[in-house]
PDB file of C-alpha atoms in Angstrom:
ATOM      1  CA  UNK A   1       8.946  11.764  36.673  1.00 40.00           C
ATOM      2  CA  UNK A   2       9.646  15.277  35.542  1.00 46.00           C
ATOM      3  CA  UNK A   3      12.749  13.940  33.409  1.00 54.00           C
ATOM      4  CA  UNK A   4      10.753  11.226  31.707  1.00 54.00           C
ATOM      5  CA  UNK A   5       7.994  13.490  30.638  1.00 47.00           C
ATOM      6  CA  UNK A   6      10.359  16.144  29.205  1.00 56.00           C
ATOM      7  CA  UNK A   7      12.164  13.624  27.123  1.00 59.00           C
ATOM      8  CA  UNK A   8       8.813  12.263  26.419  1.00 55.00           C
ATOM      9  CA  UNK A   9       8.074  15.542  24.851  1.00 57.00           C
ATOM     10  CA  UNK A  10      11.307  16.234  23.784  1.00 68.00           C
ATOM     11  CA  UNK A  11      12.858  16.159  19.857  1.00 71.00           C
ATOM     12  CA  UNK A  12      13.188  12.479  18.846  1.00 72.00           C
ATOM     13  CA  UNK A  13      17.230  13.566  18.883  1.00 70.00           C
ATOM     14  CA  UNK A  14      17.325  14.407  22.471  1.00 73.00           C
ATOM     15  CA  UNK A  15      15.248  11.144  23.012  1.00 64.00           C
ATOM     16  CA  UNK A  16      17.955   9.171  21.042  1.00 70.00           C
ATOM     17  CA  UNK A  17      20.423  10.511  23.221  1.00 71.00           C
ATOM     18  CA  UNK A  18      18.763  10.191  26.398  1.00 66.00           C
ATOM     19  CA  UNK A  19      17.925   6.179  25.567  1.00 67.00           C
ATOM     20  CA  UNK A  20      21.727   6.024  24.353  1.00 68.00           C
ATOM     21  CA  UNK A  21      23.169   2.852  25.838  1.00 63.00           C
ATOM     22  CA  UNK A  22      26.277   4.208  26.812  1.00 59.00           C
ATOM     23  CA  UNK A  23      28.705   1.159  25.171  1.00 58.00           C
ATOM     24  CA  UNK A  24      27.820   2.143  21.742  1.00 60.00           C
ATOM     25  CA  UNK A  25      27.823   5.822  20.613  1.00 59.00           C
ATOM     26  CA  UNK A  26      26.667   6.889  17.489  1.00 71.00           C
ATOM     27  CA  UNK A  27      26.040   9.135  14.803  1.00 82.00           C
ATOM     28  CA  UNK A  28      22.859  10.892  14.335  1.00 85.00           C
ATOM     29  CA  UNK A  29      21.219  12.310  11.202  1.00 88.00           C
ATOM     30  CA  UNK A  30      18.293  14.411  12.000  1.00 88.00           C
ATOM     31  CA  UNK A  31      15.284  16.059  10.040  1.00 91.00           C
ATOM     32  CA  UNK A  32      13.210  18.493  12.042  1.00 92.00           C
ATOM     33  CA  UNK A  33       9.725  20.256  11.452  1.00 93.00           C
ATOM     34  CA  UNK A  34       9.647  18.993   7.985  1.00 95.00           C
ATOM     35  CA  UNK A  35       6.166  20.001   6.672  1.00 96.00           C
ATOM     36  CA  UNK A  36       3.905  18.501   4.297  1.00 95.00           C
ATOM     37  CA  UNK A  37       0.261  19.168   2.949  1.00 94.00           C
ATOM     38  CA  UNK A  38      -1.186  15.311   2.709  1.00 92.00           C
ATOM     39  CA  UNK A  39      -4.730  13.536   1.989  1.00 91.00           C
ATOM     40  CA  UNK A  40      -4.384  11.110   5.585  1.00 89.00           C
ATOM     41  CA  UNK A  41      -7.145   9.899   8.241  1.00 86.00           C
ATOM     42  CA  UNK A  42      -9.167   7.137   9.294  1.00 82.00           C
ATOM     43  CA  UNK A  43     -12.744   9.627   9.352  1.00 85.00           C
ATOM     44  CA  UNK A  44     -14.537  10.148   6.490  1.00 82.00           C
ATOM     45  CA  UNK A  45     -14.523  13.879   7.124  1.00 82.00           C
ATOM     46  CA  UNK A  46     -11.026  13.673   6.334  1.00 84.00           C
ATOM     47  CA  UNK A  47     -11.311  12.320   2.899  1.00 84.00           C
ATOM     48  CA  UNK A  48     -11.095  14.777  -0.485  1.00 84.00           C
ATOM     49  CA  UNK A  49      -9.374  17.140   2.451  1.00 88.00           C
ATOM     50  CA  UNK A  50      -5.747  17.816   2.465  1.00 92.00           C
ATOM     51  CA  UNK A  51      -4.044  18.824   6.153  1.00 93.00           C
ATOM     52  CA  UNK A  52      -0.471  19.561   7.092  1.00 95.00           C
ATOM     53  CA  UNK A  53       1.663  16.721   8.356  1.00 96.00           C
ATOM     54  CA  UNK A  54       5.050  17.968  10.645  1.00 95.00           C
ATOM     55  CA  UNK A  55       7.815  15.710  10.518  1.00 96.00           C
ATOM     56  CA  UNK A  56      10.547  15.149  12.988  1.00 94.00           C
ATOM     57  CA  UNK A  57      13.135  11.997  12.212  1.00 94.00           C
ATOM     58  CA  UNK A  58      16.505  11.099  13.685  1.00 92.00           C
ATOM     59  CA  UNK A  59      18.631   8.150  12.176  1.00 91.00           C
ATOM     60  CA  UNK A  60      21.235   6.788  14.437  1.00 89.00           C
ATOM     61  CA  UNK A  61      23.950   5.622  12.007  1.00 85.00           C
ATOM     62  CA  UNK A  62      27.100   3.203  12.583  1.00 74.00           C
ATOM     63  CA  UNK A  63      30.447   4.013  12.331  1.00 62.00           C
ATOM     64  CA  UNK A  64      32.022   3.787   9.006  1.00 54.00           C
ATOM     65  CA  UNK A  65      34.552   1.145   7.952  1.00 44.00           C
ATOM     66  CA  UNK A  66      37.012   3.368   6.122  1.00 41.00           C
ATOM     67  CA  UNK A  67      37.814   7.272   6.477  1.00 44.00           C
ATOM     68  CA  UNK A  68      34.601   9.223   4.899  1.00 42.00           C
ATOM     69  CA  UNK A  69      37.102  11.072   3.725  1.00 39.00           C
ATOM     70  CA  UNK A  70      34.929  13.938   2.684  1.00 39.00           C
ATOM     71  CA  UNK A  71      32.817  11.994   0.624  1.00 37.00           C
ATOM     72  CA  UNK A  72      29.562  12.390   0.195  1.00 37.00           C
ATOM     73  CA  UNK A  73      29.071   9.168  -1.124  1.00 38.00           C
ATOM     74  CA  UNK A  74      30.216   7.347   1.753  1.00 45.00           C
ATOM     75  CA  UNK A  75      27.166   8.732   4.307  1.00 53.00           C
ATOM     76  CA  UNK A  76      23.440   8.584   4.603  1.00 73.00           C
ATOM     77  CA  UNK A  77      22.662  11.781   3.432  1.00 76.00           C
ATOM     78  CA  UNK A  78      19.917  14.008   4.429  1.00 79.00           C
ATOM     79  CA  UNK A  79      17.818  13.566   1.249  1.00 82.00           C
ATOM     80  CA  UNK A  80      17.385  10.425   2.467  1.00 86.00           C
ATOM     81  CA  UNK A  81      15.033  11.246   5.025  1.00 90.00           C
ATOM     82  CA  UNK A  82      13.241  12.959   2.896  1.00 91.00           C
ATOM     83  CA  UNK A  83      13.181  10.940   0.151  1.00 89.00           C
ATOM     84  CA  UNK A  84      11.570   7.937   2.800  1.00 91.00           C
ATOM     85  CA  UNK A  85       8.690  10.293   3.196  1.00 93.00           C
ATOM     86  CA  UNK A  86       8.165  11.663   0.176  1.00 92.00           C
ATOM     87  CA  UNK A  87       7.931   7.869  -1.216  1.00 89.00           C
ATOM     88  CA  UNK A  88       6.105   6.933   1.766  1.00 90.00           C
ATOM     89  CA  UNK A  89       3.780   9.253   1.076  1.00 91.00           C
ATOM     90  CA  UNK A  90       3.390   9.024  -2.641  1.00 86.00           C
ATOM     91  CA  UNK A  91       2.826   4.856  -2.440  1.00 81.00           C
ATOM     92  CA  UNK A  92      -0.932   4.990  -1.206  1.00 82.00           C
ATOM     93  CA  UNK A  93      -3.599   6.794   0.451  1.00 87.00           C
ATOM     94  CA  UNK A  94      -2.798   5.663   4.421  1.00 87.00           C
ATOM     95  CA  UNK A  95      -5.982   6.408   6.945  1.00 86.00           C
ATOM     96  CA  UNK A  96      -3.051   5.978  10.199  1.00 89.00           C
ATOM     97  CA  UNK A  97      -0.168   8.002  10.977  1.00 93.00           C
ATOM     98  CA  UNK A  98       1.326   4.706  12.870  1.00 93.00           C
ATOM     99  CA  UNK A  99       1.038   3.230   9.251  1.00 91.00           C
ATOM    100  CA  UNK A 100       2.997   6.034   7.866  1.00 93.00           C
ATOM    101  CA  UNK A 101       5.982   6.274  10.592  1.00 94.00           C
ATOM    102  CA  UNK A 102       6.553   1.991   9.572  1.00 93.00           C
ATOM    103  CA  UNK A 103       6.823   2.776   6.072  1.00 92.00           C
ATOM    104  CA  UNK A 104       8.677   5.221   6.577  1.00 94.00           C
ATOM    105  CA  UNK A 105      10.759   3.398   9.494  1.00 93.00           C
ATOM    106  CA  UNK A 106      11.337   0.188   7.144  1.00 91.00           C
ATOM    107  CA  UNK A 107      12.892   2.468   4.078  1.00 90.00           C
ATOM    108  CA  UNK A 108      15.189   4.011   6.504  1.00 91.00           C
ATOM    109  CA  UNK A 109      16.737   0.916   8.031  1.00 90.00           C
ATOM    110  CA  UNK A 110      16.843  -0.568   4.761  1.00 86.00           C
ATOM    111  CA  UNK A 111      19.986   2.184   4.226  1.00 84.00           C
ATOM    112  CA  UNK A 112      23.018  -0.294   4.884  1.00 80.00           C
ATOM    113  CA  UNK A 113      24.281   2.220   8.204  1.00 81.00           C
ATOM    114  CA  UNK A 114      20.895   2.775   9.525  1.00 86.00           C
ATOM    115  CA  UNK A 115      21.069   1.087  13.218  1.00 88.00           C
ATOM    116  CA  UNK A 116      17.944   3.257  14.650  1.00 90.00           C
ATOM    117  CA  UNK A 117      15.604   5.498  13.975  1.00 92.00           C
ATOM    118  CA  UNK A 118      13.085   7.793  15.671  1.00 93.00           C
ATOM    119  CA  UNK A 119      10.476   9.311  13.815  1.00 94.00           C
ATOM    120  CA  UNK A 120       7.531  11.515  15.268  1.00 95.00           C
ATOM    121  CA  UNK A 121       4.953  12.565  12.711  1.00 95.00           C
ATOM    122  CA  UNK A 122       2.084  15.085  13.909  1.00 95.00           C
ATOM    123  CA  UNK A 123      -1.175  16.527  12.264  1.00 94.00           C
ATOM    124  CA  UNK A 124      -1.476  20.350  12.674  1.00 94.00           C
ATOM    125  CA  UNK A 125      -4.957  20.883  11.691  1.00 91.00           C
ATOM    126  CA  UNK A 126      -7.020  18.752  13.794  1.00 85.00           C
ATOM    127  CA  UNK A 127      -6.810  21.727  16.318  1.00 83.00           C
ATOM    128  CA  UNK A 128      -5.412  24.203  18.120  1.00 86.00           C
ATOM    129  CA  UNK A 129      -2.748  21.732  19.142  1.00 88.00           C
ATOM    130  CA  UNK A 130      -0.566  19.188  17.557  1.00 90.00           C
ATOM    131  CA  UNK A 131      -1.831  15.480  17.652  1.00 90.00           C
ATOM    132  CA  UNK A 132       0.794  13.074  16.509  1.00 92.00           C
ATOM    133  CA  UNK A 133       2.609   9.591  17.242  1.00 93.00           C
ATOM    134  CA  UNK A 134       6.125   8.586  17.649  1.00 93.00           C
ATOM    135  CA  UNK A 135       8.283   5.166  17.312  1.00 92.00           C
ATOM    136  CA  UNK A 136      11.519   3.858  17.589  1.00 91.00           C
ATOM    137  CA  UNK A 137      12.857   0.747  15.508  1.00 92.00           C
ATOM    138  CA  UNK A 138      16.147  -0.579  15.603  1.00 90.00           C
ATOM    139  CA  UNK A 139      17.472  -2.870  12.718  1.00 81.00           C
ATOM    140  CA  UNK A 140      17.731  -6.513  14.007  1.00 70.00           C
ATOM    141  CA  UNK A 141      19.916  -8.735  11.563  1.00 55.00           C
ATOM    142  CA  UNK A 142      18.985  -8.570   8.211  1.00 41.00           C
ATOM    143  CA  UNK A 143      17.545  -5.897   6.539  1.00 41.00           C
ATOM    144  CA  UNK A 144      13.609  -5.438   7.625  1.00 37.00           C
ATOM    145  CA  UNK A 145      11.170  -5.641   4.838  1.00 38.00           C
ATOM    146  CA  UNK A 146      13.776  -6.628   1.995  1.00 39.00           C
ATOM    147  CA  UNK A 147      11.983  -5.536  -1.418  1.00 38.00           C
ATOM    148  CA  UNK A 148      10.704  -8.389  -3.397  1.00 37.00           C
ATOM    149  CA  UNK A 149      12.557  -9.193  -5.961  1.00 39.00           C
ATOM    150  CA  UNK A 150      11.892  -8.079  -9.324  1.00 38.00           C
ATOM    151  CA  UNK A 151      11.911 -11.986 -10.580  1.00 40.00           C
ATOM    152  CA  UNK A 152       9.302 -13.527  -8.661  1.00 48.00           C
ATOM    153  CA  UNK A 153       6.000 -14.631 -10.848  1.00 66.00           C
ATOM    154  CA  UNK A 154       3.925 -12.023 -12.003  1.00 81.00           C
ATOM    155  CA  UNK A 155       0.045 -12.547 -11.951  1.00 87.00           C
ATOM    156  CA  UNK A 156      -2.437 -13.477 -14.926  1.00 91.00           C
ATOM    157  CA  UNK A 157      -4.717 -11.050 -13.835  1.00 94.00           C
ATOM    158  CA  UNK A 158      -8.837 -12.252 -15.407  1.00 95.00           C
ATOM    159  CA  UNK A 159     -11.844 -10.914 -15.896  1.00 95.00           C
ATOM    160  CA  UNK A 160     -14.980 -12.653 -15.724  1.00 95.00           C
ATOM    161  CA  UNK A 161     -17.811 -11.328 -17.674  1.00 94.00           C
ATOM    162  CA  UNK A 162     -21.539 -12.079 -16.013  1.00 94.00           C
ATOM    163  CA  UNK A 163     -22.374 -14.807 -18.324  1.00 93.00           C
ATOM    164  CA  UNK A 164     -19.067 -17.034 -17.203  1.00 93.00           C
ATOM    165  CA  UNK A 165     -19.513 -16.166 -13.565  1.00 91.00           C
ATOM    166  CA  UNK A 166     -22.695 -18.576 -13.792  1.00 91.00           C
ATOM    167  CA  UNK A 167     -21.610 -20.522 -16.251  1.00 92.00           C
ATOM    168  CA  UNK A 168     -21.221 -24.593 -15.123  1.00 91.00           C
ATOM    169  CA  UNK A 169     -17.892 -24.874 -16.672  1.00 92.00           C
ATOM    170  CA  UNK A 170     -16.680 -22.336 -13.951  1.00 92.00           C
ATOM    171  CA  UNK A 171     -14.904 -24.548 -11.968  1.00 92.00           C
ATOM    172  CA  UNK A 172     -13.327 -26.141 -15.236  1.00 91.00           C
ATOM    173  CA  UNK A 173     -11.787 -22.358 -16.614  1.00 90.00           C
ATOM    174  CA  UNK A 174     -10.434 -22.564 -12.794  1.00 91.00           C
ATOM    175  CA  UNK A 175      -9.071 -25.733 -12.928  1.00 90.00           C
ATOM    176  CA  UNK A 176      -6.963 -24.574 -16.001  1.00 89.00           C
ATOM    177  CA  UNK A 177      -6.494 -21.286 -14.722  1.00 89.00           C
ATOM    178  CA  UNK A 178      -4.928 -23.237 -11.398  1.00 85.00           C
ATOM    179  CA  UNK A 179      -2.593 -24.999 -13.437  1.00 86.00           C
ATOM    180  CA  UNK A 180      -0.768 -22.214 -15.032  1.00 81.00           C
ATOM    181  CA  UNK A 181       2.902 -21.512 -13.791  1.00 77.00           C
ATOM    182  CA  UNK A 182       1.547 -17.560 -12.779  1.00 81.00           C
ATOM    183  CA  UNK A 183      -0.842 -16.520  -9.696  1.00 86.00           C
ATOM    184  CA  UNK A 184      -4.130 -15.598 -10.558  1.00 91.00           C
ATOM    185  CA  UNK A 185      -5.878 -12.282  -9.694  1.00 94.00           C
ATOM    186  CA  UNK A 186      -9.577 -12.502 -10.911  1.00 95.00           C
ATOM    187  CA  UNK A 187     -11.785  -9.467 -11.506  1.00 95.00           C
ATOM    188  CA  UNK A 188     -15.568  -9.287 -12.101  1.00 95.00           C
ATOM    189  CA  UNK A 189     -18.103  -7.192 -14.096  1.00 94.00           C
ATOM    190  CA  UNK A 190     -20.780  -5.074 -12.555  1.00 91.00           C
ATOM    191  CA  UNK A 191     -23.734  -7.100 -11.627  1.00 91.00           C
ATOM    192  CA  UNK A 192     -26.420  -7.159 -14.549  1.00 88.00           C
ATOM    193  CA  UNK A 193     -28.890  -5.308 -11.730  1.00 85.00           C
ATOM    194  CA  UNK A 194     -29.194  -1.570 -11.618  1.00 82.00           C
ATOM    195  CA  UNK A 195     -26.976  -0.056  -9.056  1.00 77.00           C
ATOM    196  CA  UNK A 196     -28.708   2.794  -7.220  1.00 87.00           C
ATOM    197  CA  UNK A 197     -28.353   6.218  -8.051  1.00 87.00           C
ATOM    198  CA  UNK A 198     -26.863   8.993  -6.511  1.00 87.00           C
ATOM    199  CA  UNK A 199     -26.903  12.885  -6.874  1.00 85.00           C
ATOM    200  CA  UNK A 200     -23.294  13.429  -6.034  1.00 88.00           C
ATOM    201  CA  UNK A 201     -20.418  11.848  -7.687  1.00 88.00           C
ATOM    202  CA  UNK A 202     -18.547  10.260  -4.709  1.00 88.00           C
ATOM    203  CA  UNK A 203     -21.284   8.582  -3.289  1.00 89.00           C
ATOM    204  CA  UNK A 204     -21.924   7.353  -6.735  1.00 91.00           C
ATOM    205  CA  UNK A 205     -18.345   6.251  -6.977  1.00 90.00           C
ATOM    206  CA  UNK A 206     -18.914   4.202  -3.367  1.00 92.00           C
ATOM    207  CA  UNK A 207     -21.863   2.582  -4.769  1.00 93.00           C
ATOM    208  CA  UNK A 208     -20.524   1.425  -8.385  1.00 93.00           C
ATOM    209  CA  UNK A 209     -17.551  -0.264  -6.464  1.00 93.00           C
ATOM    210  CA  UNK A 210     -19.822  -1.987  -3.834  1.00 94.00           C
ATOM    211  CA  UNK A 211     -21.509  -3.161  -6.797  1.00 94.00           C
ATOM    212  CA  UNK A 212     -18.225  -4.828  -8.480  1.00 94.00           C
ATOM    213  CA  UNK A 213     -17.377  -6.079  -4.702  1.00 95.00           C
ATOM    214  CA  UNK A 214     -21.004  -7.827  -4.879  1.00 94.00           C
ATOM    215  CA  UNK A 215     -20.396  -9.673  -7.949  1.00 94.00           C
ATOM    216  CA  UNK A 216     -16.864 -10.885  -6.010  1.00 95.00           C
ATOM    217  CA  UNK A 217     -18.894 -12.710  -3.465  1.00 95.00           C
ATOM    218  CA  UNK A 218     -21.228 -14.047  -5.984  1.00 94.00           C
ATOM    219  CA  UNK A 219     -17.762 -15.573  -7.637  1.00 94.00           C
ATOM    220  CA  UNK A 220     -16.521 -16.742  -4.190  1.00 93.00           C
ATOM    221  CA  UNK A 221     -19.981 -18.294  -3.080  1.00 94.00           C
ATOM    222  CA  UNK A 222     -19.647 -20.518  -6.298  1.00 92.00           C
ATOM    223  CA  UNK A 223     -16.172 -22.068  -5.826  1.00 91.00           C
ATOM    224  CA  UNK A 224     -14.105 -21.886  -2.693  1.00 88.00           C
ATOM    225  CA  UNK A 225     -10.835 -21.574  -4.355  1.00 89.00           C
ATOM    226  CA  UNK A 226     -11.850 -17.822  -5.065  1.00 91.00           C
ATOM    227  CA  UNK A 227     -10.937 -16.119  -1.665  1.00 90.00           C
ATOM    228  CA  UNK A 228     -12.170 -12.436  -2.006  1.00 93.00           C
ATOM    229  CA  UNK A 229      -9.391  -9.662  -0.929  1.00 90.00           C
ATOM    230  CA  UNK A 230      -9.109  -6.152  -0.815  1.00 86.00           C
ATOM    231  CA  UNK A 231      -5.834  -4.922  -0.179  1.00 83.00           C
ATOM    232  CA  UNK A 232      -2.706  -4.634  -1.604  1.00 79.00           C
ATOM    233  CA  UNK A 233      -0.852  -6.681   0.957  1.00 75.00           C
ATOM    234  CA  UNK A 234      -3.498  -9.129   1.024  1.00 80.00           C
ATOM    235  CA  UNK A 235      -3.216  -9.674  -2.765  1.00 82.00           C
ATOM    236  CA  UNK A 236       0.642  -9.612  -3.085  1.00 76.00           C
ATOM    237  CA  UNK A 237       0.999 -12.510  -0.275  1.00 75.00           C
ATOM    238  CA  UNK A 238      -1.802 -14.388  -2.499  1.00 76.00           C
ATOM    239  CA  UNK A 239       0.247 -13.835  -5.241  1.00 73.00           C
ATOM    240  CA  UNK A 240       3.616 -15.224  -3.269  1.00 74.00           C
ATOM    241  CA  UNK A 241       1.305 -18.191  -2.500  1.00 73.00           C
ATOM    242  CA  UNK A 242       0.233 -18.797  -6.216  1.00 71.00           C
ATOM    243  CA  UNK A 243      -3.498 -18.507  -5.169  1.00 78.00           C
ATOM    244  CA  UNK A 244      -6.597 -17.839  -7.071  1.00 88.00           C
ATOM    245  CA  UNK A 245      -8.207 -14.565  -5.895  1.00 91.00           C
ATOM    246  CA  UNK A 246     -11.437 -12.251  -6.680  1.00 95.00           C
ATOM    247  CA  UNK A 247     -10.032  -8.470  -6.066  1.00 94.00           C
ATOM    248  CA  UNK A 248     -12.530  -6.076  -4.339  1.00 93.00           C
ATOM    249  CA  UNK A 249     -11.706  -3.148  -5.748  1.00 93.00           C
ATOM    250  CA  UNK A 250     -12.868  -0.402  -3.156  1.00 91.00           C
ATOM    251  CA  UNK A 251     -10.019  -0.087  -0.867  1.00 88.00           C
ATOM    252  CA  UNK A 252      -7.321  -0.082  -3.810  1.00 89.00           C
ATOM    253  CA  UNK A 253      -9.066   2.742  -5.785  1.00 90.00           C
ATOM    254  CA  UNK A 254      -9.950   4.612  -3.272  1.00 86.00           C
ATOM    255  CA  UNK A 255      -6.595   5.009  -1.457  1.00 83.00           C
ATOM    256  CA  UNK A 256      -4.712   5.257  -5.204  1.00 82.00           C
ATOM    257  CA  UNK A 257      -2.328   8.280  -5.428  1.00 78.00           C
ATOM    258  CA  UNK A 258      -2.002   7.821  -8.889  1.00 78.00           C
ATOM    259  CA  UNK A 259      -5.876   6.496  -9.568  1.00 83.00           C
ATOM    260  CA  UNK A 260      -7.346   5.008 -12.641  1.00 89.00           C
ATOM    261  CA  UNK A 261      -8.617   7.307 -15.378  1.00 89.00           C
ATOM    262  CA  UNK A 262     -11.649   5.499 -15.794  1.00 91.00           C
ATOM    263  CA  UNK A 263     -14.276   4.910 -13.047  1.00 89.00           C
ATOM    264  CA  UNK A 264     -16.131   1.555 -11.993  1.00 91.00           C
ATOM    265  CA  UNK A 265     -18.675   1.796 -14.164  1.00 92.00           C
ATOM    266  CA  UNK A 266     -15.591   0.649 -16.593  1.00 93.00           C
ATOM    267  CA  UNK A 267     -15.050  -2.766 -15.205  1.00 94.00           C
ATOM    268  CA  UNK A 268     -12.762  -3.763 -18.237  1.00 94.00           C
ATOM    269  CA  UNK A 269     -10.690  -0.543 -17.815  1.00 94.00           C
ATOM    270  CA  UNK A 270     -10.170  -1.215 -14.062  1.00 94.00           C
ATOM    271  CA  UNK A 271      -9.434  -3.991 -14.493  1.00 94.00           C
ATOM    272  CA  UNK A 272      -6.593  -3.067 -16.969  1.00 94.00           C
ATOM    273  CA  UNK A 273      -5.696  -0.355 -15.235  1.00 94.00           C
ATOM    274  CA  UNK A 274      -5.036  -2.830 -11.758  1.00 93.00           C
ATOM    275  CA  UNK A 275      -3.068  -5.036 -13.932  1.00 92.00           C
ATOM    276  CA  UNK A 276      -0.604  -2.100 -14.361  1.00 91.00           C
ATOM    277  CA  UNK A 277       0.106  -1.518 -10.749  1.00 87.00           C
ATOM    278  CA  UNK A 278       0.732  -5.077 -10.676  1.00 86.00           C
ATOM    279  CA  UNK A 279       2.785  -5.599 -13.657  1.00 86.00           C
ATOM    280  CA  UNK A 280       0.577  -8.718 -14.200  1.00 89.00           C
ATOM    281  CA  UNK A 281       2.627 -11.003 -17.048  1.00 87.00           C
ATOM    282  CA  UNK A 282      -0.904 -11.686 -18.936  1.00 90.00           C
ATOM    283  CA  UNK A 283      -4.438  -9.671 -18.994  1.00 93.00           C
ATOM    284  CA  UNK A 284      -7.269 -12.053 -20.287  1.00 93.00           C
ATOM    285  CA  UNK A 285     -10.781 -11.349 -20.395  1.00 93.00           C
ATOM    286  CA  UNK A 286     -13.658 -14.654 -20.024  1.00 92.00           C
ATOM    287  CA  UNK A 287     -16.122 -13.939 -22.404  1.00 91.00           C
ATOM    288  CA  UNK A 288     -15.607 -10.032 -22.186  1.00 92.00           C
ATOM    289  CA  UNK A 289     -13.022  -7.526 -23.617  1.00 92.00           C
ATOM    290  CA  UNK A 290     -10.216  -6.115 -21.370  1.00 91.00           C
ATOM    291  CA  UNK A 291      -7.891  -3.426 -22.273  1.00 91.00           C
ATOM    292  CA  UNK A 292      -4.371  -4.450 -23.845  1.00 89.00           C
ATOM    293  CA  UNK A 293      -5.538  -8.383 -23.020  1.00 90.00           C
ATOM    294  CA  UNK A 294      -6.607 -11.304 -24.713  1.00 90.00           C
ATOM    295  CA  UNK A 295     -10.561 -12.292 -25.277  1.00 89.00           C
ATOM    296  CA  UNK A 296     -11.055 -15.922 -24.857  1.00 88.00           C
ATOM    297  CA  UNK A 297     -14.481 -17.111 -26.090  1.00 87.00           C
ATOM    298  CA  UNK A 298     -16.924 -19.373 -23.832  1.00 85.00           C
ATOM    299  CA  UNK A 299     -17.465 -21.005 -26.556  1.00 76.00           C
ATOM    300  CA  UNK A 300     -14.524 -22.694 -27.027  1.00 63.00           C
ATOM    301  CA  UNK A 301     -12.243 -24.547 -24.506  1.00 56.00           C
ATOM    302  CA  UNK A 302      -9.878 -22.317 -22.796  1.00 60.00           C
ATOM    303  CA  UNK A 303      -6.803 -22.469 -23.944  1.00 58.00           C
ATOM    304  CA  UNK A 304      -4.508 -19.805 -22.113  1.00 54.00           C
TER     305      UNK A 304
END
């Protein structure tokens, strides 16, 4: 019991060694205490508040074909490790550690030599005391979590002004919009009722999206095709699918590194802003105007 627990506490690279299976020895490529001043929690206290992160990370690495020779070329290299966390990091606000060690995990196996990998990530400000997580993955066949391909059909990303979200020909404009060779990623307006009012902007912010995420359920109690989602993974398997979806835009805005510019009071300029990180092949806007997109009248038949 005493040798479990002090590998249980141990570095992750004396855990590697002591889980070693004895047939296969490998390499190892360690970073250790690798600290990092992050945005990260699940508690609202923790939001707006930045807190050190320690990481720890071993990569267990198979045997070359050929001679490195000396080459640096020829071996993961150190940056590496750090370049998994510093694009881990930089990809979205994350409220779990557990989140972060997979992304981070799923980058590093992705390296073609990358057999295993330990990676222990702790918080250092929560206390007097280090609270953290650890996990081990192991590559099994193919590369995990393969990157989508930079072919696959981008979204017409749409948004619906108040007057066509009531409008009787709704289910017509989807019926069209369905049969377009592109997934569809709909957006709404802010509800023509006045939001209530705040005396602090980020409880402001909070209520202005709520309001946009109200007008999404209006759209998806009027035709069931519109299935209301709110994050990122949600959205990009839609978009894999080819389905029709109504974004609620809290989540996404809220966890943005790299946020919008303009704030949900701008529906249009969300909107245009979300069809960036998606690199959407077409913005079009239903009876309102939408940044760098096309205005189609309700007038007239839509012709996309």
């Amino acid at each position: 019991m005493t040798s479990e627990l002090t590998q249980a506490f141990a570095h992750p690279e004396d855990r590697a060694a002591a889980t070693q299976d004895g047939t296969t020895p490998r390499d190892r490529i360690s970073l250790r205490d690798y600290v990092r001043e992050v945005e990260i929690g699940a508690f609202q206290e923790e939001r707006g508040v930045m807190q050190r992160l320690r990481f720890n990370v071993v990569v267990e690495v198979g045997h070359a074909a050929a001679p490195l020779a000396d080459d640096v070329d020829r071996i993961l290299s150190y940056d590496t490790i750090t370049e998994a966390v510093e694009a881990s990091l930089s990809e979205v606000r994350l409220s779990l550690l557990e989140t972060l060690a997979e992304m981070i995990a799923d980058r590093l196996l992705a390296e073609p030599r990358a057999r295993r990998v330990f990676i222990r990530i702790e918080k250092l400000d929560r206390g007097p005391f280090a609270l953290g997580v650890e996990i081990e993955r192991t590559r099994v066949g193919t590369l995990p979590n393969e990157p989508v391909s930079d072919d696959f059909a981008r979204p017409v990303v749409v948004l619906l002004s108040n007057a066509a979200l009531v409008d009787d020909r709704l289910p017509t404009w989807l019926d069209q919009l369905e049969a377009l060779e592109m997934p569809v990623v709909l957006s709404v307006e802010r509800p023509d009722t006045e939001a209530p009012v705040a005396r602090a902007p980020m409880p402001q912010r909070r209520i202005d999206l709520l309001a946009l995420e109200q007008n999404a359920w209006v759209l998806a109690a009027r035709d069931r095709r519109c299935i209301v989602v709110n994050s990122r993974t949600e959205i990009v398997h839609a978009i894999h699918q080819g389905r029709i979806v109504v974004w609620a835009p809290s989540k996404i805005v809220l966890d943005a590194i790299d946020g919008p510019e303009v704030g949900p009071r701008d529906p249009a300029g969300l909107a245009s802003w979300f069809a960036g990180t998606l690199h959407a092949g077409r913005i079009l806007g239903l009876g309102v105007d939408v940044p760098g997109g096309t205005m189609l009248s309700l007038a007239d038949t839509l012709q996309v």
